[in-house]
mmCIF file of C-alpha atoms in Angstrom:
data_model
loop_
_atom_site.group_PDB
_atom_site.id
_atom_site.type_symbol
_atom_site.label_atom_id
_atom_site.label_comp_id
_atom_site.label_asym_id
_atom_site.label_seq_id
_atom_site.Cartn_x
_atom_site.Cartn_y
_atom_site.Cartn_z
ATOM 1 C CA MET A 1 42.917 -42.557 24.633
ATOM 2 C CA GLY A 2 41.522 -45.753 26.106
ATOM 3 C CA GLU A 3 45.012 -47.089 26.980
ATOM 4 C CA HIS A 4 45.724 -44.291 29.463
ATOM 5 C CA PRO A 5 43.436 -44.521 32.483
ATOM 6 C CA SER A 6 44.198 -41.051 33.858
ATOM 7 C CA PRO A 7 45.845 -38.718 31.329
ATOM 8 C CA GLY A 8 46.677 -35.152 32.301
ATOM 9 C CA PRO A 9 44.231 -32.393 31.230
ATOM 10 C CA ALA A 10 46.633 -30.972 28.637
ATOM 11 C CA VAL A 11 47.241 -34.428 27.114
ATOM 12 C CA ALA A 12 43.485 -35.024 26.885
ATOM 13 C CA ALA A 13 43.020 -31.591 25.311
ATOM 14 C CA CYS A 14 45.750 -32.329 22.768
ATOM 15 C CA ALA A 15 44.084 -35.632 21.857
ATOM 16 C CA GLU A 16 40.784 -33.816 21.433
ATOM 17 C CA ALA A 17 42.433 -31.247 19.170
ATOM 18 C CA GLU A 18 43.992 -34.026 17.066
ATOM 19 C CA ARG A 19 40.606 -35.720 16.741
ATOM 20 C CA ILE A 20 39.061 -32.434 15.579
ATOM 21 C CA GLU A 21 41.862 -32.024 13.040
ATOM 22 C CA GLU A 22 41.137 -35.482 11.608
ATOM 23 C CA LEU A 23 37.438 -34.717 11.284
ATOM 24 C CA GLU A 24 37.900 -31.229 9.799
ATOM 25 C CA PRO A 25 41.023 -31.322 7.613
ATOM 26 C CA GLU A 26 40.089 -28.252 5.561
ATOM 27 C CA ALA A 27 39.271 -25.822 8.376
ATOM 28 C CA GLU A 28 41.106 -22.570 7.743
ATOM 29 C CA GLU A 29 40.913 -21.091 11.217
ATOM 30 C CA ARG A 30 42.634 -23.843 13.203
ATOM 31 C CA LEU A 31 45.769 -23.126 15.200
ATOM 32 C CA PRO A 32 48.401 -25.821 15.707
ATOM 33 C CA ALA A 33 48.029 -27.344 19.139
ATOM 34 C CA ALA A 34 51.259 -27.996 21.018
ATOM 35 C CA PRO A 35 50.421 -28.039 24.742
ATOM 36 C CA GLU A 36 53.726 -29.730 25.643
ATOM 37 C CA ASP A 37 55.523 -26.569 24.468
ATOM 38 C CA PHE A 38 53.251 -24.177 26.333
ATOM 39 C CA ASP A 39 52.350 -26.390 29.290
ATOM 40 C CA PRO A 40 55.446 -28.412 30.213
ATOM 41 C CA GLY A 41 53.959 -29.371 33.578
ATOM 42 C CA SER A 42 50.773 -30.834 32.018
ATOM 43 C CA THR A 43 48.587 -28.684 34.283
ATOM 44 C CA GLY A 44 45.951 -28.013 31.652
ATOM 45 C CA TYR A 45 46.696 -24.254 31.676
ATOM 46 C CA ILE A 46 48.897 -21.999 29.563
ATOM 47 C CA SER A 47 50.070 -18.465 30.334
ATOM 48 C CA THR A 48 48.199 -15.553 28.761
ATOM 49 C CA GLY A 49 51.486 -14.212 27.383
ATOM 50 C CA LYS A 50 52.237 -17.387 25.457
ATOM 51 C CA PHE A 51 48.611 -17.578 24.414
ATOM 52 C CA ARG A 52 48.685 -14.052 22.953
ATOM 53 C CA SER A 53 51.936 -14.768 21.106
ATOM 54 C CA LEU A 54 50.341 -17.864 19.593
ATOM 55 C CA LEU A 55 47.381 -15.773 18.434
ATOM 56 C CA GLU A 56 49.538 -13.055 16.930
ATOM 57 C CA SER A 57 51.721 -15.509 15.026
ATOM 58 C CA HIS A 58 48.674 -17.139 13.410
ATOM 59 C CA SER A 59 46.290 -14.155 13.233
ATOM 60 C CA SER A 60 46.086 -14.308 9.441
ATOM 61 C CA LYS A 61 44.481 -17.770 9.642
ATOM 62 C CA LEU A 62 41.724 -16.725 12.045
ATOM 63 C CA ASP A 63 38.329 -15.256 11.371
ATOM 64 C CA PRO A 64 38.489 -11.681 12.768
ATOM 65 C CA HIS A 65 35.482 -12.181 15.035
ATOM 66 C CA LYS A 66 36.872 -15.413 16.450
ATOM 67 C CA LYS A 67 40.262 -13.759 17.008
ATOM 68 C CA GLU A 68 38.443 -10.987 18.868
ATOM 69 C CA VAL A 69 36.783 -13.524 21.166
ATOM 70 C CA LEU A 70 40.120 -15.234 21.830
ATOM 71 C CA LEU A 71 41.783 -11.931 22.716
ATOM 72 C CA ALA A 72 38.914 -11.138 25.060
ATOM 73 C CA LEU A 73 39.441 -14.528 26.659
ATOM 74 C CA ALA A 74 43.142 -13.736 27.165
ATOM 75 C CA ASP A 75 42.434 -10.303 28.662
ATOM 76 C CA SER A 76 39.767 -11.644 31.018
ATOM 77 C CA HIS A 77 42.115 -13.816 33.082
ATOM 78 C CA ALA A 78 43.754 -11.665 35.715
ATOM 79 C CA ASP A 79 45.606 -14.680 37.131
ATOM 80 C CA GLY A 80 47.701 -14.935 33.952
ATOM 81 C CA GLN A 81 46.530 -18.425 32.970
ATOM 82 C CA ILE A 82 44.027 -19.809 30.465
ATOM 83 C CA CYS A 83 42.434 -23.242 30.507
ATOM 84 C CA TYR A 84 43.695 -24.982 27.382
ATOM 85 C CA GLN A 85 40.409 -26.895 27.046
ATOM 86 C CA ASP A 86 38.565 -23.576 26.624
ATOM 87 C CA PHE A 87 40.823 -22.853 23.678
ATOM 88 C CA VAL A 88 40.097 -26.298 22.154
ATOM 89 C CA ASN A 89 36.376 -25.819 22.730
ATOM 90 C CA LEU A 90 36.408 -22.477 20.970
ATOM 91 C CA MET A 91 38.237 -23.802 17.919
ATOM 92 C CA SER A 92 35.770 -26.712 17.692
ATOM 93 C CA ASN A 93 32.734 -24.379 17.983
ATOM 94 C CA LYS A 94 31.885 -25.433 21.540
ATOM 95 C CA ARG A 95 31.721 -23.183 24.584
ATOM 96 C CA SER A 96 31.450 -24.007 28.267
ATOM 97 C CA ASN A 97 29.863 -21.957 31.036
ATOM 98 C CA SER A 98 33.316 -21.138 32.392
ATOM 99 C CA PHE A 99 34.243 -19.765 28.984
ATOM 100 C CA ARG A 100 31.073 -17.659 28.861
ATOM 101 C CA GLN A 101 31.785 -16.280 32.326
ATOM 102 C CA ALA A 102 35.385 -15.472 31.445
ATOM 103 C CA ILE A 103 34.254 -13.424 28.474
ATOM 104 C CA LEU A 104 31.428 -11.628 30.273
ATOM 105 C CA GLN A 105 33.656 -10.777 33.240
ATOM 106 C CA GLY A 106 36.538 -9.615 31.038
ATOM 107 C CA ASN A 107 38.513 -6.462 31.811
ATOM 108 C CA ARG A 108 38.101 -4.880 28.380
ATOM 109 C CA ARG A 109 35.214 -4.194 26.055
ATOM 110 C CA LEU A 110 35.402 -5.683 22.608
ATOM 111 C CA SER A 111 36.919 -2.940 20.513
ATOM 112 C CA SER A 112 35.995 -3.864 16.953
ATOM 113 C CA LYS A 113 32.874 -2.500 15.313
ATOM 114 C CA ALA A 114 29.471 -4.081 15.836
ATOM 115 C CA LEU A 115 27.885 -6.276 13.213
ATOM 116 C CA LEU A 116 25.410 -3.521 12.343
ATOM 117 C CA GLU A 117 28.289 -1.306 11.212
ATOM 118 C CA GLU A 118 29.703 -3.805 8.720
ATOM 119 C CA LYS A 119 29.212 -2.946 5.054
ATOM 120 C CA GLY A 120 29.189 -4.878 1.818
ATOM 121 C CA LEU A 121 27.333 -7.927 3.145
ATOM 122 C CA SER A 122 25.467 -10.269 0.820
ATOM 123 C CA LEU A 123 21.729 -10.870 1.168
ATOM 124 C CA SER A 124 22.266 -14.126 3.086
ATOM 125 C CA GLN A 125 24.770 -12.431 5.422
ATOM 126 C CA ARG A 126 22.330 -9.616 6.105
ATOM 127 C CA LEU A 127 19.622 -12.185 6.876
ATOM 128 C CA ILE A 128 21.874 -14.014 9.347
ATOM 129 C CA ARG A 129 22.830 -10.708 10.948
ATOM 130 C CA HIS A 130 19.156 -9.748 11.210
ATOM 131 C CA VAL A 131 18.306 -13.055 12.911
ATOM 132 C CA ALA A 132 21.212 -12.571 15.344
ATOM 133 C CA TYR A 133 19.918 -9.144 16.399
ATOM 134 C CA GLU A 134 16.344 -10.424 16.623
ATOM 135 C CA THR A 135 17.125 -13.230 19.056
ATOM 136 C CA LEU A 136 20.428 -12.708 20.922
ATOM 137 C CA PRO A 137 21.025 -10.031 23.588
ATOM 138 C CA ARG A 138 24.865 -10.052 23.668
ATOM 139 C CA GLU A 139 27.086 -8.702 20.912
ATOM 140 C CA ILE A 140 29.670 -11.437 21.421
ATOM 141 C CA ASP A 141 26.948 -14.092 20.956
ATOM 142 C CA ARG A 142 25.692 -12.325 17.847
ATOM 143 C CA LYS A 143 29.183 -12.309 16.346
ATOM 144 C CA TRP A 144 29.697 -15.928 17.297
ATOM 145 C CA TYR A 145 26.414 -16.932 15.641
ATOM 146 C CA TYR A 146 27.156 -14.815 12.557
ATOM 147 C CA ASP A 147 30.529 -16.550 12.102
ATOM 148 C CA SER A 148 29.327 -20.068 12.912
ATOM 149 C CA TYR A 149 25.939 -20.351 11.157
ATOM 150 C CA THR A 150 26.036 -22.488 8.019
ATOM 151 C CA CYS A 151 22.317 -23.176 7.374
ATOM 152 C CA CYS A 152 23.102 -26.874 7.676
ATOM 153 C CA PRO A 153 20.699 -28.165 8.734
ATOM 154 C CA PRO A 154 18.088 -25.538 7.796
ATOM 155 C CA PRO A 155 15.207 -24.712 10.185
ATOM 156 C CA TRP A 156 13.310 -27.801 9.081
ATOM 157 C CA PHE A 157 11.219 -28.434 12.200
ATOM 158 C CA MET A 158 9.067 -25.283 12.205
ATOM 159 C CA ILE A 159 8.730 -25.294 8.410
ATOM 160 C CA THR A 160 7.641 -28.952 8.365
ATOM 161 C CA ILE A 161 5.114 -28.448 11.182
ATOM 162 C CA THR A 162 3.693 -25.382 9.437
ATOM 163 C CA LEU A 163 3.337 -27.103 6.063
ATOM 164 C CA LEU A 164 1.602 -30.097 7.652
ATOM 165 C CA GLU A 165 -0.813 -27.835 9.525
ATOM 166 C CA VAL A 166 -1.735 -25.911 6.373
ATOM 167 C CA ALA A 167 -2.068 -29.068 4.246
ATOM 168 C CA LEU A 168 -4.294 -30.879 6.736
ATOM 169 C CA PHE A 169 -6.431 -27.779 7.286
ATOM 170 C CA LEU A 170 -7.005 -27.418 3.548
ATOM 171 C CA TYR A 171 -7.773 -31.132 3.218
ATOM 172 C CA ASN A 172 -10.258 -30.983 6.084
ATOM 173 C CA GLY A 173 -11.770 -27.780 4.692
ATOM 174 C CA VAL A 174 -12.437 -29.459 1.335
ATOM 175 C CA LEU A 175 -14.038 -32.451 3.061
ATOM 176 C CA LEU A 176 -16.297 -30.256 5.197
ATOM 177 C CA ASP A 177 -16.723 -27.531 2.550
ATOM 178 C CA GLN A 178 -15.988 -24.947 5.264
ATOM 179 C CA PHE A 179 -12.880 -22.899 6.087
ATOM 180 C CA VAL A 180 -14.044 -20.024 8.343
ATOM 181 C CA LEU A 181 -14.964 -21.227 11.843
ATOM 182 C CA GLN A 182 -14.477 -24.754 10.562
ATOM 183 C CA VAL A 183 -14.879 -26.018 14.116
ATOM 184 C CA THR A 184 -18.619 -25.258 14.048
ATOM 185 C CA HIS A 185 -19.271 -27.932 11.407
ATOM 186 C CA PRO A 186 -21.276 -30.847 12.904
ATOM 187 C CA ARG A 187 -18.802 -33.451 11.598
ATOM 188 C CA TYR A 188 -15.667 -31.590 12.703
ATOM 189 C CA LEU A 189 -14.971 -33.683 15.819
ATOM 190 C CA LYS A 190 -15.120 -36.963 13.912
ATOM 191 C CA ASN A 191 -11.510 -36.441 12.804
ATOM 192 C CA SER A 192 -9.141 -38.858 14.543
ATOM 193 C CA LEU A 193 -6.566 -36.098 15.203
ATOM 194 C CA VAL A 194 -8.756 -34.024 17.539
ATOM 195 C CA TYR A 195 -8.396 -34.442 21.298
ATOM 196 C CA HIS A 196 -11.772 -35.464 22.716
ATOM 197 C CA PRO A 197 -12.289 -36.183 26.456
ATOM 198 C CA GLN A 198 -14.239 -39.355 25.744
ATOM 199 C CA LEU A 199 -11.303 -40.655 23.672
ATOM 200 C CA ARG A 200 -8.503 -39.500 25.984
ATOM 201 C CA ALA A 201 -7.111 -43.059 26.202
ATOM 202 C CA GLN A 202 -5.928 -42.622 22.599
ATOM 203 C CA ALA A 203 -2.636 -41.029 23.590
ATOM 204 C CA TRP A 204 -1.701 -39.657 20.157
ATOM 205 C CA ARG A 205 -4.553 -37.152 20.382
ATOM 206 C CA TYR A 206 -2.625 -35.205 23.075
ATOM 207 C CA VAL A 207 -0.209 -34.156 20.294
ATOM 208 C CA THR A 208 -1.993 -34.544 16.947
ATOM 209 C CA TYR A 209 -4.666 -31.992 17.817
ATOM 210 C CA ILE A 210 -2.211 -29.297 16.632
ATOM 211 C CA PHE A 211 -2.979 -30.261 13.015
ATOM 212 C CA MET A 212 -6.672 -29.362 13.398
ATOM 213 C CA HIS A 213 -7.576 -25.672 13.651
ATOM 214 C CA ALA A 214 -10.809 -23.956 14.567
ATOM 215 C CA GLY A 215 -10.753 -21.986 11.332
ATOM 216 C CA VAL A 216 -8.594 -20.000 8.965
ATOM 217 C CA GLU A 217 -8.505 -17.187 11.537
ATOM 218 C CA GLN A 218 -6.713 -19.361 14.129
ATOM 219 C CA LEU A 219 -4.507 -21.060 11.541
ATOM 220 C CA GLY A 220 -3.417 -17.735 10.042
ATOM 221 C CA LEU A 221 -2.114 -16.293 13.313
ATOM 222 C CA ASN A 222 -0.420 -19.522 14.375
ATOM 223 C CA VAL A 223 1.321 -19.931 11.022
ATOM 224 C CA ALA A 224 2.456 -16.293 11.040
ATOM 225 C CA LEU A 225 3.934 -16.601 14.546
ATOM 226 C CA GLN A 226 5.603 -19.933 13.751
ATOM 227 C CA LEU A 227 7.321 -18.462 10.713
ATOM 228 C CA LEU A 228 8.156 -15.017 12.126
ATOM 229 C CA VAL A 229 9.243 -16.156 15.599
ATOM 230 C CA GLY A 230 9.743 -19.923 15.479
ATOM 231 C CA VAL A 231 11.964 -20.092 12.379
ATOM 232 C CA PRO A 232 14.498 -17.456 13.576
ATOM 233 C CA LEU A 233 14.631 -19.098 16.997
ATOM 234 C CA GLU A 234 15.292 -22.467 15.370
ATOM 235 C CA MET A 235 18.031 -20.951 13.197
ATOM 236 C CA VAL A 236 19.810 -19.789 16.357
ATOM 237 C CA HIS A 237 19.058 -22.505 18.919
ATOM 238 C CA GLY A 238 18.535 -25.521 16.662
ATOM 239 C CA ALA A 239 15.652 -27.870 15.939
ATOM 240 C CA THR A 240 16.224 -30.014 19.032
ATOM 241 C CA ARG A 241 15.842 -27.221 21.574
ATOM 242 C CA ILE A 242 13.072 -25.319 19.818
ATOM 243 C CA GLY A 243 11.253 -28.570 19.036
ATOM 244 C CA LEU A 244 11.502 -29.504 22.710
ATOM 245 C CA VAL A 245 9.907 -26.226 23.823
ATOM 246 C CA TYR A 246 7.216 -26.467 21.134
ATOM 247 C CA VAL A 247 6.228 -30.077 21.874
ATOM 248 C CA ALA A 248 6.368 -29.463 25.635
ATOM 249 C CA GLY A 249 3.911 -26.587 25.139
ATOM 250 C CA VAL A 250 1.647 -28.772 22.982
ATOM 251 C CA VAL A 251 1.535 -31.600 25.542
ATOM 252 C CA ALA A 252 1.111 -29.194 28.459
ATOM 253 C CA GLY A 253 -1.781 -27.551 26.621
ATOM 254 C CA SER A 254 -3.800 -30.730 26.096
ATOM 255 C CA LEU A 255 -3.048 -32.029 29.585
ATOM 256 C CA ALA A 256 -4.072 -28.686 31.091
ATOM 257 C CA VAL A 257 -7.409 -28.942 29.288
ATOM 258 C CA SER A 258 -7.909 -32.512 30.530
ATOM 259 C CA VAL A 259 -7.436 -31.254 34.107
ATOM 260 C CA ALA A 260 -9.059 -27.803 34.091
ATOM 261 C CA ASP A 261 -11.722 -28.063 31.352
ATOM 262 C CA MET A 262 -12.531 -31.742 31.463
ATOM 263 C CA THR A 263 -15.525 -31.883 29.100
ATOM 264 C CA ALA A 264 -14.031 -29.870 26.245
ATOM 265 C CA PRO A 265 -12.062 -30.998 23.167
ATOM 266 C CA VAL A 266 -8.834 -29.318 21.993
ATOM 267 C CA VAL A 267 -7.702 -28.182 18.538
ATOM 268 C CA GLY A 268 -5.005 -25.896 17.145
ATOM 269 C CA SER A 269 -1.268 -25.441 17.651
ATOM 270 C CA SER A 270 -1.660 -22.510 20.046
ATOM 271 C CA GLY A 271 -0.067 -24.429 22.938
ATOM 272 C CA GLY A 272 3.232 -24.796 21.080
ATOM 273 C CA VAL A 273 3.063 -21.351 19.468
ATOM 274 C CA TYR A 274 2.345 -19.574 22.752
ATOM 275 C CA ALA A 275 5.222 -21.463 24.396
ATOM 276 C CA LEU A 276 7.713 -20.141 21.816
ATOM 277 C CA VAL A 277 6.353 -16.606 21.626
ATOM 278 C CA SER A 278 6.015 -16.141 25.393
ATOM 279 C CA ALA A 279 9.574 -17.452 25.878
ATOM 280 C CA HIS A 280 10.867 -15.030 23.241
ATOM 281 C CA LEU A 281 8.977 -12.050 24.673
ATOM 282 C CA ALA A 282 10.113 -12.891 28.205
ATOM 283 C CA ASN A 283 13.716 -13.159 26.988
ATOM 284 C CA ILE A 284 13.444 -9.704 25.383
ATOM 285 C CA VAL A 285 12.063 -8.166 28.584
ATOM 286 C CA MET A 286 14.730 -9.815 30.767
ATOM 287 C CA ASN A 287 17.492 -8.567 28.427
ATOM 288 C CA TRP A 288 15.878 -5.307 27.383
ATOM 289 C CA SER A 289 19.020 -3.178 27.167
ATOM 290 C CA GLY A 290 20.959 -5.846 25.264
ATOM 291 C CA MET A 291 18.309 -6.653 22.645
ATOM 292 C CA LYS A 292 18.945 -4.462 19.599
ATOM 293 C CA CYS A 293 15.999 -5.480 17.412
ATOM 294 C CA GLN A 294 14.276 -2.485 15.827
ATOM 295 C CA PHE A 295 11.020 -1.107 17.237
ATOM 296 C CA LYS A 296 11.039 -3.758 19.955
ATOM 297 C CA LEU A 297 8.454 -1.993 22.139
ATOM 298 C CA LEU A 298 6.022 -1.525 19.256
ATOM 299 C CA ARG A 299 6.525 -5.077 18.031
ATOM 300 C CA MET A 300 6.015 -6.514 21.512
ATOM 301 C CA ALA A 301 2.795 -4.531 21.819
ATOM 302 C CA VAL A 302 1.557 -5.811 18.428
ATOM 303 C CA ALA A 303 2.455 -9.418 19.343
ATOM 304 C CA LEU A 304 0.672 -9.173 22.695
ATOM 305 C CA ILE A 305 -2.413 -7.603 21.076
ATOM 306 C CA CYS A 306 -2.578 -10.351 18.435
ATOM 307 C CA MET A 307 -2.133 -13.078 21.053
ATOM 308 C CA SER A 308 -4.782 -11.482 23.266
ATOM 309 C CA MET A 309 -7.239 -11.250 20.376
ATOM 310 C CA GLU A 310 -6.678 -14.912 19.506
ATOM 311 C CA PHE A 311 -7.099 -15.881 23.155
ATOM 312 C CA GLY A 312 -10.277 -13.789 23.362
ATOM 313 C CA ARG A 313 -11.625 -15.520 20.247
ATOM 314 C CA ALA A 314 -10.922 -18.907 21.845
ATOM 315 C CA VAL A 315 -12.728 -17.906 25.074
ATOM 316 C CA TRP A 316 -15.723 -16.598 23.108
ATOM 317 C CA LEU A 317 -15.899 -19.768 21.013
ATOM 318 C CA ARG A 318 -15.673 -22.023 24.084
ATOM 319 C CA PHE A 319 -18.827 -20.532 25.608
ATOM 320 C CA HIS A 320 -20.700 -19.981 22.346
ATOM 321 C CA PRO A 321 -23.655 -22.377 21.844
ATOM 322 C CA SER A 322 -22.196 -25.599 20.544
ATOM 323 C CA ALA A 323 -22.735 -26.926 17.028
ATOM 324 C CA TYR A 324 -22.592 -30.494 18.369
ATOM 325 C CA PRO A 325 -24.328 -30.565 21.785
ATOM 326 C CA PRO A 326 -23.839 -31.753 24.448
ATOM 327 C CA CYS A 327 -20.114 -31.464 23.616
ATOM 328 C CA PRO A 328 -18.881 -27.868 23.960
ATOM 329 C CA HIS A 329 -16.618 -26.099 21.500
ATOM 330 C CA PRO A 330 -12.830 -26.527 21.954
ATOM 331 C CA SER A 331 -11.179 -25.203 25.095
ATOM 332 C CA PHE A 332 -8.936 -22.136 25.452
ATOM 333 C CA VAL A 333 -6.905 -23.568 28.347
ATOM 334 C CA ALA A 334 -4.251 -24.971 25.986
ATOM 335 C CA HIS A 335 -3.094 -21.398 25.339
ATOM 336 C CA LEU A 336 -2.369 -20.976 29.055
ATOM 337 C CA GLY A 337 -0.490 -24.272 29.235
ATOM 338 C CA GLY A 338 1.748 -23.089 26.405
ATOM 339 C CA VAL A 339 2.470 -19.795 28.143
ATOM 340 C CA ALA A 340 3.416 -21.622 31.358
ATOM 341 C CA VAL A 341 5.949 -23.734 29.448
ATOM 342 C CA GLY A 342 7.313 -20.704 27.617
ATOM 343 C CA ILE A 343 8.073 -18.619 30.709
ATOM 344 C CA THR A 344 9.770 -21.564 32.449
ATOM 345 C CA LEU A 345 11.480 -24.128 30.214
ATOM 346 C CA GLY A 346 11.440 -21.831 27.198
ATOM 347 C CA VAL A 347 13.204 -18.936 28.898
ATOM 348 C CA VAL A 348 15.981 -21.206 30.180
ATOM 349 C CA VAL A 349 16.570 -22.521 26.652
ATOM 350 C CA LEU A 350 16.670 -19.065 25.045
ATOM 351 C CA ARG A 351 18.883 -17.541 27.734
ATOM 352 C CA ASN A 352 21.556 -20.232 27.353
ATOM 353 C CA TYR A 353 22.653 -19.958 23.739
ATOM 354 C CA GLU A 354 25.096 -22.786 22.976
ATOM 355 C CA GLN A 355 25.452 -23.645 26.671
ATOM 356 C CA ARG A 356 24.840 -27.041 28.232
ATOM 357 C CA LEU A 357 21.317 -27.012 29.672
ATOM 358 C CA GLN A 358 22.169 -29.868 32.035
ATOM 359 C CA ASP A 359 24.602 -27.531 33.813
ATOM 360 C CA GLN A 360 21.821 -25.055 34.664
ATOM 361 C CA SER A 361 20.100 -25.533 38.015
ATOM 362 C CA LEU A 362 16.991 -23.682 36.772
ATOM 363 C CA TRP A 363 16.709 -26.145 33.905
ATOM 364 C CA TRP A 364 16.458 -29.086 36.290
ATOM 365 C CA ILE A 365 14.010 -27.230 38.540
ATOM 366 C CA PHE A 366 11.644 -26.538 35.638
ATOM 367 C CA VAL A 367 12.087 -30.015 34.146
ATOM 368 C CA THR A 368 11.150 -31.474 37.534
ATOM 369 C CA MET A 369 8.093 -29.219 37.770
ATOM 370 C CA TYR A 370 7.019 -30.177 34.252
ATOM 371 C CA THR A 371 7.497 -33.891 34.956
ATOM 372 C CA ILE A 372 5.444 -33.635 38.150
ATOM 373 C CA PHE A 373 2.656 -31.870 36.251
ATOM 374 C CA VAL A 374 2.644 -34.515 33.496
ATOM 375 C CA LEU A 375 2.518 -37.364 36.031
ATOM 376 C CA PHE A 376 -0.250 -35.611 37.967
ATOM 377 C CA ALA A 377 -2.251 -35.090 34.760
ATOM 378 C CA VAL A 378 -1.810 -38.738 33.741
ATOM 379 C CA PHE A 379 -3.120 -39.986 37.088
ATOM 380 C CA TRP A 380 -5.883 -37.387 36.937
ATOM 381 C CA ASN A 381 -6.999 -38.704 33.556
ATOM 382 C CA ILE A 382 -6.940 -42.283 34.822
ATOM 383 C CA PHE A 383 -8.792 -41.819 38.110
ATOM 384 C CA ALA A 384 -10.432 -38.383 38.459
ATOM 385 C CA TYR A 385 -13.082 -38.747 35.781
ATOM 386 C CA THR A 386 -14.442 -41.854 37.500
ATOM 387 C CA LEU A 387 -14.109 -40.545 41.061
ATOM 388 C CA LEU A 388 -15.855 -37.293 40.186
ATOM 389 C CA ASP A 389 -18.593 -39.212 38.341
ATOM 390 C CA LEU A 390 -18.317 -36.645 35.568
ATOM 391 C CA LYS A 391 -20.767 -36.941 32.694
ATOM 392 C CA LEU A 392 -18.774 -36.611 29.505
ATOM 393 C CA PRO A 393 -20.191 -35.848 26.071
ATOM 394 C CA PRO A 394 -20.522 -38.938 23.900
ATOM 395 C CA ALA A 395 -17.752 -39.839 21.482
ATOM 396 C CA PRO A 396 -18.222 -38.259 18.044
#
């Protein structure tokens, strides 16, 4: 393609289709691409009539759900033309915003039965279907995910984080000979993973504090939420996006503590967990009629009660007489930092399944806000402690 400085859209689409065919020689649901036959003027568009005839002639080679999406795409274009690149994107498991809009604004409802009505599914298929209904508000997205998911790669990020948190908690518990309210042990803060205000120049502590928990009570809830909410979200949206939301919540949590609760240390993965859970709950509320997960009101209430109890425990512990005065117990502000990330960046990620985030104006607004906050917190940590002449607790 490099020899042609300005190829027509249909020619570029054909080259893309040929490249896909070279990479995926055994794909069963590919249609032969011949844009010169359907688009003699090289406009990049083909008529819906020719498009439908192409589908019908090769319907036996298509997955039924994917064929259904293609027919919906054909019926949604009242002007009688379809962008050939949308067709190529669909066959290569990529969708653009224009494609999403064409489907959502279509003139017909999808006629085939919903995923919930399908019988004879294997255990793995039922699991994938369950995850689709737990996380996605649109039936067409659920069908797309059900057809496309291959468990390669598996949801490794949340599982790895969870295993590391449990392993390090058990290791620390053996060293201190304490597991319940572990944070009250006099030697607890000596661990090099904990964020401590006196050691805030050690930048890794703004992230590694997630591997130290106040006790088995905090670890238990965080692990449960990571596995029950984080793993399904990662299965749908991928490790990159869910990892981004999780780490952004973790960093926002420690930075929020360094600004709003300047003398307190930070432990626990609640910043990242609250970012994911608050994003998921907000996505359910914003798409209430479309979300088909069972007992959603009851489950939301249980999740909010559990999160509130954990937050209440963190507030109580923060103001409880310290086991290592003059340093107070760990702060609760990290929870709030995680929630702030979840209802901003997190919601944008979850609402744009398989869409390009860089095409979303809200994404850039929230990224800018987050960047400004991080820069403000960095300068605050460099200058404010000295200017305010704040007396910090000694290093452990």
